[in-house]
Amino acid sequence: MVVILGGSLAAACAAPGSGNAQPTAAASSAPALSAAPTCGTEPITLKGYFETGFPIARALTDEFTKQHPNVTWDIREDQFAVITQNAPRVLADDPPDLMRLPQVSELVKNNLLKNLDDYAKVFGWDKWPPSQLEQMRLAPGGAVRGEGSLYAMGLNFSMTGVFYNKKLAEQIGMTTPPETLADLDAALAKAKEAGLAPIAQFNGGATGGLAFPLQDLMASYGPPAPINEWIYQKPGATIDTPSNLQATQHLEKWIKSGYFWKDVNAVDYATMMSRFIKGDGLFMFNGDWESGNLDKQMAGNIGFFLMPPAQAGGKRAAMSAPLTFGIGANAKNADCAAAFLNWVATDTQARTIGVEVGGSHPMGPADAPMPPVAAGSVTENTLAAGARIAEDNGAMDFIANATGAIYAKSWTPNLQKLVAGEQTPDGLLKSVQADYQSQVKGG
Amino acid sequence: MKTARREAWTGRVLLLVLMAATLMPFVSLFVTALHPSGSYPLGLDWPDDPQWGNFATAFTAARMTELLKSSVLIVLGVVPISLVVATMAGFAIGHLRIPGRRFVFVAFVLGLTLPFEGIVTPLYYLARDMGILNTRWAIILPLIGLFMPFSVFWMRAHFVNMPEELSESARIDGASTWQLFWKVHVPLAAPATSSLAILLFLWTWNQFLLAIVLVDDPLQRTMSGALGAFQGQWGTDIPLLCAGSLLILTPTLLVFLIFQRRFVTALLQGSLKG
Amino acid sequence: MKAAAQRRRNWAGWLFVLPAAAFYVVFVIQPLAMTVQYSLYSWDGIGVATWNGVQNYLRVFTDPDLFAAILNALKLIVFFSAVPVMLGLAIAATIRRIAASRLALVARTVIFLPQVIPLVAAGITWSWLLSSTGLVNQLLTAVGLEGITRAWLGDFSTALPAVGVIGAWVLLGLCTLLLLAGMSKIDPALYEAARLDGAGPLREFFSITLPSLRQEIGVCVTVTVVAALASFDIVYISTQGGPGNASMVPGLEIYYLAFSEREVGLASALAVVLTVLVIACALPIQWLTRDRSS
């Protein structure tokens, strides 16, 4: 005891952090691998840190244990906002073998994530369609995203758009999905007139769900490339552009027209899902990770379409991102975790889970077998939408992923203020851009 | 006399209203816990088909047995050490009148209102450097330190009022200071130490900030910290969350109801002295 | 000879203080000093810190979000402190005469419950009560006030007061019982005399009850003001500081800054400001209401 006390007292005088062993870039890239790593045959326990409410990760780990009985899991779950807060210190002080990752730039800057390049080479991930891995590549030092070394891997990659309740759509005479933004506006107005809640969305707590419709609107009004550049922290990128301003003004119009629930600022994600499934809300801006769930809970009554463009015949765009998982730079069982990630993308059973439980497109080679999907299901819809986005080259990462703190500290409060009438569209973009600049510079 | 009776009646009505306002949240929690898991019930609607099984589900989901064990271990770490250490210090400052006691006492008193948030950040790095991060020691050791100002303050108040003659006669019988403390004063201090034990138990059990900052694994936390994690994991399922919250409340409530007299007295005195 | 032995024995008494002092120094004084030290650096908690002078303190007072958190804590005093103390006084004065009745004994236990349960539980319970489908709105609708129903914790204008209501609920029982205990110590002869003079309950309250409760009121105010300024658990659970930053408080902001935004230096500067603020509020109250007779 005395020794501990004495030691800690002595350490207190130097500048904070100077006494720590720093993880270095060299330490995080292992010597080149000669053969694909496996989990071996000895009993091994992988430490996982997953997101609450997304059963896919658990379904996959359970199946993996079934196929590899020597592997067991020690899993902790938290909501995404909590993971975002905890990620750096968990990775630094108690690194998991496999972790659901928030935005990765700052984690890479601090050398907290394992460089996966060697695994990619030995497993052949580098031969997959490059767009699958693009968002998880970072230039040296984590400065710019979208190029460079691979630091994370997806369990599948998701696609966002607009779900709709078919019964309610019939009520207002909407028989085909809207083809333009004006069509969508008309449907919203009709739903409002009919006394329906036009949009089911969440915007409460630390997660501003209005970022979904906002980014969709941005993609309606403008091309996705500049938005991606902003998210990837390309020097000089800005979110405060004329077309984004139009998008934000459009969102404000929706708010003022009463298209969202009155208490949207207090609705969290789960409440939104529960209400939408109950039939409270015609449209919901969300992602295909809910496809499997919605097919089950609203069988036959659920449709999906990609956000329509402002001009008829325009290109479609959508937020599309891998369900990102990474390996701690100092994880004890990195090889086994990498073997698991490879298994997720290549094992037939795992790919089926990815689609059925996850609802999204599996990772992996372009010619890998696709599990069969029930005809007419919303899962079929969303997978088809994925093909369309690829065709239109319209995939964007999520604006909430630009920096680690941008969602909780900037988008969320500003969107909540926009709902309450305490922020203007112009002020919102300027405020987010200012926060972004200080975070990119300071981080 | 008429005024007196009217006053008594207003008093009774007021008491009933006050009790209702206090209990209503618990009732609402209970009713909600009986709704089907995953549903969004209205405030106080009795479910058509009460789901008593929710409590069993929550018991397993929250891993109550492990949580109880963890909280008990933490309490067993904090309370006995604090009691012994604080009683010794209170004895020295209040009864032995050691030189410089005024300074020592003031130094402790200054810590009485210190907000935990004021030092939680360095505590994290301190615990990490000591290698106790993510263990129960990371909660136990700092809590002993943080409760020390109050504990010493409390025990000193007891020892200040112990008559000097008591010690004089023991010394004449040849008792050493340690014997004097252990054989004479510790037994006499039982009322003060037992009240302090109750307060420390409660404060440890309910400690939240240190638990969520210093320990990641909910199963190594206090009940309160575990409840925070339970909300993180099951907050998406209101009835289950309510059932779990009630379960996590139960141990404190039971202890409170069993020792309620002592509890109320201890807490009232505790705040008066603090 | 005897005096010398006495003195030696007294110095030996220091050994009794040593363990307590060690815990206090290592786990309170040392971290406190480290907080002050951190507050002068810019540090992300992982790399090496760089000297930052008083920049962090300047930001605490100039960054509107940070300063708003401090103001919010001050506003919470109204709910955490003023409401429980005044309501507690009114209630205690009303039930004083039946304080020994069976009902009052049961009530003593019941109204103490919020003080015993974890604040986290109070937060979860009340988040549910104050939600748009919760009991509070149900009651308001029942009495025809449907127009004002809302998601109380998600509304910019009501989030902070709603958090305050939770605090008031937690602290009301403690204040009531403390004040009641204080009233029971007042000499009944004083009241008899006042009654004979024809004093009504109001004058009785202001001329006898209130002045005799100086110490108890001081305690209530201190405990509740500290609870308001250093609030964390309730806000963390019920609003996370939102919507926007409408219910952000310093305690929560320190937690976010230190552990999610990794601005350890800024977090520490805010921690120092909070600590000073708490002491600056607690000391004068204690001094003003101290029982001068003892």
PDB file of C-alpha atoms in Angstrom, chain B residues 12 34 42 45 61 88 126 130 139 179 189-190 207 242:
ATOM      1  CA  ARG B  12     -53.372  14.873   8.019  1.00  0.00           C
ATOM      2  CA  LEU B  34     -46.126  -5.312 -15.775  1.00  0.00           C
ATOM      3  CA  LEU B  42     -49.403   4.957 -20.974  1.00  0.00           C
ATOM      4  CA  ASP B  45     -52.787   2.085 -17.212  1.00  0.00           C
ATOM      5  CA  ALA B  61     -30.957  -9.798 -17.806  1.00  0.00           C
ATOM      6  CA  MET B  88      -8.973   6.266  15.245  1.00  0.00           C
ATOM      7  CA  LEU B 126      -4.447   7.768 -10.736  1.00  0.00           C
ATOM      8  CA  MET B 130      -1.954   2.200  -9.828  1.00  0.00           C
ATOM      9  CA  ILE B 139     -14.175   2.414  -6.395  1.00  0.00           C
ATOM     10  CA  GLN B 179      -5.690  -0.329  24.908  1.00  0.00           C
ATOM     11  CA  ALA B 189     -18.632   4.637  20.472  1.00  0.00           C
ATOM     12  CA  ALA B 190     -20.965   1.947  19.152  1.00  0.00           C
ATOM     13  CA  GLN B 207     -22.438   5.911  -5.716  1.00  0.00           C
ATOM     14  CA  CYS B 242     -38.866  -0.435 -15.049  1.00  0.00           C
TER      15      CYS B 242
END
